[in-house]
Short mmCIF file of C-alpha atoms and ligand atoms in Angstrom, two decimals:
data_model
loop_
_atom_site.label_atom_id
_atom_site.label_comp_id
_atom_site.label_asym_id
_atom_site.label_seq_id
_atom_site.Cartn_x
_atom_site.Cartn_y
_atom_site.Cartn_z
CA MET A 1 -11.45 115.45 111.96
CA GLU A 2 -9.97 116.74 109.06
CA TYR A 3 -7.24 114.80 107.96
CA VAL A 4 -6.92 115.78 104.58
CA SER A 5 -8.54 119.07 103.04
CA PRO A 6 -10.62 119.87 99.97
CA GLU A 7 -7.61 121.08 98.56
CA GLY A 8 -5.97 117.60 98.70
CA LEU A 9 -3.44 118.79 101.41
CA ARG A 10 -2.47 117.00 104.76
CA LEU A 11 -2.32 118.76 108.16
CA ASP A 12 1.23 119.21 107.72
CA GLY A 13 0.59 120.75 104.62
CA ARG A 14 2.11 117.43 102.14
CA ARG A 15 0.39 115.63 99.16
CA PRO A 16 -1.32 112.49 100.60
CA MET A 17 1.59 111.10 98.49
CA GLU A 18 4.40 112.96 99.85
CA MET A 19 6.63 111.91 102.78
CA ARG A 20 8.44 113.71 105.13
CA GLN A 21 12.31 115.68 104.95
CA ILE A 22 14.59 112.47 104.97
CA ARG A 23 18.31 112.78 105.95
CA ALA A 24 21.20 110.70 106.81
CA GLU A 25 24.21 111.06 108.80
CA ILE A 26 26.85 108.49 108.82
CA GLY A 27 29.88 108.09 111.41
CA ALA A 28 27.79 109.99 114.31
CA VAL A 29 28.85 107.90 117.29
CA SER A 30 32.71 107.46 117.10
CA ARG A 31 33.08 104.69 118.87
CA ALA A 32 30.89 102.59 117.56
CA ASP A 33 31.77 100.06 114.63
CA GLY A 34 29.43 101.59 112.76
CA SER A 35 26.63 103.97 113.12
CA ALA A 36 24.45 106.37 111.26
CA ILE A 37 21.26 109.07 112.03
CA PHE A 38 18.62 108.96 110.29
CA GLU A 39 15.68 112.04 109.80
CA MET A 40 12.34 111.46 108.63
CA GLY A 41 10.67 114.55 109.66
CA ASN A 42 10.02 115.54 112.94
CA THR A 43 11.59 111.73 113.49
CA LYS A 44 15.30 111.47 114.59
CA VAL A 45 16.37 108.38 115.37
CA VAL A 46 20.28 107.85 115.78
CA ALA A 47 22.05 104.11 115.26
CA ALA A 48 25.23 102.33 116.73
CA VAL A 49 26.49 99.08 115.51
CA TYR A 50 29.74 96.68 117.85
CA GLY A 51 30.35 93.64 115.95
CA PRO A 52 30.91 91.24 115.11
CA ARG A 53 32.09 91.30 118.78
CA GLU A 54 33.54 87.21 120.68
CA VAL A 55 29.74 86.02 122.62
CA GLN A 56 28.98 88.52 126.25
CA ASN A 57 27.01 85.24 127.14
CA ARG A 58 28.19 82.35 125.80
CA SER A 59 25.61 79.84 125.56
CA GLN A 60 23.50 82.26 123.30
CA GLN A 61 26.92 81.21 120.99
CA MET A 62 25.89 79.44 118.22
CA SER A 63 28.62 77.42 115.92
CA ASP A 64 27.26 77.89 112.37
CA GLN A 65 26.13 81.95 112.36
CA ALA A 66 26.13 85.06 114.27
CA LEU A 67 24.04 86.02 117.42
CA ILE A 68 21.99 89.27 116.48
CA ARG A 69 20.80 91.98 119.18
CA CYS A 70 19.19 94.77 118.94
CA GLU A 71 17.48 97.18 121.49
CA TYR A 72 15.48 99.80 121.13
CA SER A 73 15.01 102.68 123.60
CA MET A 74 12.69 106.52 122.93
CA ALA A 75 15.11 108.73 124.85
CA ASN A 76 13.65 111.59 128.16
CA PHE A 77 13.00 114.17 125.54
CA SER A 78 11.69 112.22 122.57
CA THR A 79 8.88 113.25 123.30
CA GLY A 80 7.91 116.68 124.69
CA ASP A 81 4.73 116.42 127.04
CA ARG A 82 3.18 113.58 125.16
CA LYS A 83 2.63 109.73 127.47
CA ARG A 84 6.23 108.43 127.72
CA LYS A 85 6.55 106.02 128.86
CA PRO A 86 10.47 104.37 130.50
CA LYS A 87 12.78 101.69 129.29
CA GLY A 88 12.64 97.99 128.80
CA ASP A 89 8.40 98.20 128.87
CA ARG A 90 7.07 96.55 126.16
CA ARG A 91 6.60 98.53 123.32
CA SER A 92 9.97 98.68 123.34
CA THR A 93 10.63 95.26 124.23
CA GLU A 94 8.72 94.78 121.41
CA ILE A 95 10.26 96.93 118.63
CA SER A 96 13.06 95.69 118.88
CA MET A 97 12.52 92.36 118.72
CA VAL A 98 10.79 93.46 115.43
CA ILE A 99 13.80 95.40 114.56
CA ARG A 100 16.26 92.81 114.90
CA GLN A 101 13.82 90.23 112.63
CA THR A 102 13.98 92.54 109.53
CA MET A 103 17.83 93.07 109.79
CA GLU A 104 18.11 89.02 110.53
CA ALA A 105 16.83 89.10 106.90
CA CYS A 106 20.05 91.22 105.41
CA ILE A 107 22.75 90.07 107.46
CA MET A 108 25.10 86.87 106.58
CA THR A 109 24.99 85.85 109.77
CA HIS A 110 26.74 82.27 108.50
CA LEU A 111 29.80 84.74 107.49
CA MET A 112 30.20 85.16 111.17
CA PRO A 113 29.65 82.22 113.28
CA ARG A 114 30.48 81.99 117.07
CA SER A 115 29.93 86.47 116.98
CA GLN A 116 27.24 88.33 117.77
CA ILE A 117 26.43 91.98 116.57
CA ASP A 118 24.63 94.76 119.03
CA ILE A 119 21.99 97.25 117.13
CA TYR A 120 21.22 100.32 119.39
CA VAL A 121 19.00 102.26 118.08
CA GLN A 122 17.36 105.53 120.20
CA VAL A 123 15.34 107.65 119.96
CA LEU A 124 16.04 111.49 120.07
CA GLN A 125 13.42 113.15 118.42
CA ALA A 126 9.51 111.21 118.46
CA ASP A 127 6.89 112.31 115.68
CA GLY A 128 5.52 109.18 114.35
CA GLY A 129 7.05 105.97 111.76
CA THR A 130 10.87 105.65 114.55
CA ARG A 131 10.46 101.91 113.86
CA SER A 132 10.35 102.77 110.48
CA ALA A 133 13.84 105.66 111.14
CA CYS A 134 15.53 103.09 113.20
CA ILE A 135 15.33 100.50 110.76
CA ASN A 136 16.49 103.27 108.24
CA ALA A 137 19.26 103.93 111.02
CA ALA A 138 20.31 100.28 111.36
CA THR A 139 20.69 99.76 107.43
CA LEU A 140 23.67 102.71 107.71
CA ALA A 141 25.02 101.15 110.63
CA LEU A 142 24.99 98.22 109.49
CA SER A 143 27.38 98.67 106.62
CA ASP A 144 29.21 101.91 108.40
CA ALA A 145 30.96 98.92 110.54
CA GLY A 146 31.49 96.83 107.23
CA ILE A 147 28.54 93.85 107.73
CA PRO A 148 28.03 91.79 105.18
CA MET A 149 24.73 91.97 104.14
CA CYS A 150 22.76 90.84 101.49
CA ASP A 151 20.61 93.91 100.25
CA LEU A 152 19.72 96.72 102.04
CA VAL A 153 16.87 96.82 104.65
CA THR A 154 14.41 100.05 104.51
CA SER A 155 11.23 100.86 106.08
CA CYS A 156 8.15 103.40 106.10
CA SER A 157 4.88 103.46 107.06
CA ALA A 158 1.02 104.58 105.26
CA GLY A 159 -2.26 104.53 106.06
CA TYR A 160 -6.06 105.46 105.23
CA LEU A 161 -7.53 109.25 106.73
CA ASN A 162 -10.57 109.95 105.71
CA SER A 163 -10.47 107.53 102.68
CA THR A 164 -7.22 108.53 101.21
CA PRO A 165 -4.32 106.38 101.51
CA LEU A 166 -1.27 109.32 103.22
CA LEU A 167 3.31 108.51 102.62
CA ASP A 168 4.69 108.47 106.30
CA LEU A 169 1.77 109.05 109.12
CA ASN A 170 3.44 111.53 111.50
CA TYR A 171 2.83 111.66 115.00
CA VAL A 172 -0.92 113.26 114.80
CA GLU A 173 -1.65 111.09 112.16
CA ASP A 174 -0.55 107.55 113.47
CA SER A 175 -2.65 109.11 116.20
CA ALA A 176 -5.65 109.49 114.92
CA GLY A 177 -7.08 105.51 115.14
CA GLY A 178 -6.65 105.06 111.87
CA PRO A 179 -5.37 101.63 110.54
CA ASP A 180 -1.45 101.74 109.89
CA VAL A 181 1.26 99.50 107.98
CA THR A 182 4.68 99.49 108.09
CA VAL A 183 6.64 97.95 105.94
CA GLY A 184 9.89 97.21 105.32
CA ILE A 185 11.68 95.45 102.34
CA LEU A 186 14.77 94.62 100.17
CA PRO A 187 15.16 96.32 98.01
CA LYS A 188 17.59 94.92 95.85
CA LEU A 189 15.70 91.08 95.91
CA ASP A 190 12.78 92.57 95.88
CA LYS A 191 11.37 91.32 99.05
CA VAL A 192 8.93 92.04 101.95
CA THR A 193 10.49 91.48 105.34
CA LEU A 194 8.15 93.05 107.56
CA LEU A 195 4.65 93.88 107.34
CA GLN A 196 2.79 94.79 110.80
CA MET A 197 -0.90 96.84 110.63
CA ASP A 198 -2.40 98.50 113.56
CA SER A 199 -6.71 97.98 112.96
CA LYS A 200 -7.94 96.26 110.56
CA LEU A 201 -8.14 96.77 105.97
CA PRO A 202 -10.59 96.26 103.76
CA ILE A 203 -8.02 94.02 101.36
CA ASP A 204 -7.75 95.76 98.24
CA ILE A 205 -7.41 98.54 99.76
CA LEU A 206 -4.44 97.18 102.03
CA GLU A 207 -3.36 96.45 98.52
CA ASN A 208 -3.45 100.18 97.43
CA VAL A 209 -1.86 100.98 101.22
CA MET A 210 1.18 99.03 101.02
CA GLN A 211 1.95 100.14 98.14
CA LEU A 212 2.73 102.89 98.53
CA ALA A 213 4.28 101.97 101.57
CA THR A 214 6.84 99.87 99.43
CA GLU A 215 6.97 103.21 97.42
CA GLY A 216 8.76 104.57 100.56
CA CYS A 217 10.59 102.45 101.87
CA LYS A 218 11.87 102.64 97.62
CA ALA A 219 12.87 106.20 97.84
CA VAL A 220 14.50 105.38 100.84
CA ALA A 221 16.24 102.71 99.98
CA ASN A 222 17.45 105.77 95.86
CA TYR A 223 18.40 108.11 98.97
CA ILE A 224 20.04 105.40 101.83
CA ARG A 225 22.77 104.83 98.49
CA GLU A 226 23.31 107.62 97.75
CA ILE A 227 24.90 108.35 101.35
CA LEU A 228 26.70 105.39 101.08
CA LEU A 229 28.41 106.55 98.00
CA GLU A 230 28.70 109.90 99.10
CA ASN A 231 30.42 108.19 102.08
CA THR A 232 32.12 105.88 100.46
CA LYS A 233 33.58 109.03 97.77
CA GLN A 234 34.78 110.66 101.53
CA LEU A 235 36.72 107.22 102.73
CA GLU A 236 38.82 107.71 99.31
CA TYR A 237 39.94 111.20 99.17
CA ARG A 238 40.69 110.95 102.71
CA ARG A 239 42.86 107.76 101.74
CA GLY A 240 43.85 109.68 98.81
CA VAL A 241 42.73 107.05 95.91
N1 UDP B 301 4.85 107.65 121.24
C1 UDP B 301 5.11 108.79 122.14
N2 UDP B 301 6.10 108.04 123.19
C2 UDP B 301 5.22 106.25 123.87
C3 UDP B 301 4.91 105.81 122.52
C4 UDP B 301 4.74 106.11 121.46
O1 UDP B 301 4.66 109.81 122.05
O2 UDP B 301 5.45 106.41 125.06
C5 UDP B 301 4.03 108.83 119.91
C6 UDP B 301 5.84 108.15 119.12
O3 UDP B 301 5.36 110.65 118.43
C7 UDP B 301 5.94 107.51 117.96
C8 UDP B 301 4.29 108.06 118.09
O4 UDP B 301 3.67 107.80 119.42
O5 UDP B 301 6.15 107.85 116.80
C9 UDP B 301 3.60 106.01 117.24
O6 UDP B 301 3.80 105.23 118.10
P1 UDP B 301 3.67 103.60 117.81
O7 UDP B 301 4.23 102.01 118.39
O8 UDP B 301 2.63 103.91 116.38
O9 UDP B 301 5.34 103.53 116.31
P2 UDP B 301 5.77 104.25 115.61
O10 UDP B 301 4.77 105.10 114.33
O11 UDP B 301 6.68 104.91 116.20
O12 UDP B 301 6.94 103.22 115.01
#
């Protein structure tokens, strides 16, 4: 199947290096300490953060750092008639662990010993790249909760189809079976904190695809900074500062 037309357009009309439209909203779950919705095209996720709070299971309490827990799930209605797995499947367990490890890279856990931070991420609408969208939503929700972080974490994926590196794959492109790289970065510290890849890629192409995904992460970081700034301005306005 042709995923890039002779004119250089993808099935959804994007250019190879073009990301889907992103949109974010802070404070979607009023009961949570911090929350956010993040959309990448038709992929839409919500993140809710609780904590720092008392550790529920005392045997997991750590005297020198906070315990970070993360739960990823897909809403029953998120996938339409595509294959859907129940909560607690292996994929969700793996993605929960990946997101937790990625977020741990930015949370200053040593400042909150003997406490617990819970990050819940749920996919409302799935169209490829849900783990990246969840990481971006979690970053915003953690910021909204006022959790101390050394940097933002942002994520984006890129793939390689029809001999062309493609940024931010949607479901159709993702399920084409080509290589798919998900990258997470700490933009200010200029560090990669997540790199996951499906199937094999020659090393020189991997570099190109990774570079493209990193550019996507930077674009997400710029957007997230704008949203946080806007949110801060609104809070100041409401407080009359
Ligand atoms: N997907 C689905 N049902 C599932 C798992 C995945 O419909 O049980 C779709 C969904 O659109 C998802 C895509 O397949 O975004 C790719 O899933 P993958 O496991 O590669 O993770 P993601 O790209 O979402 O991080």
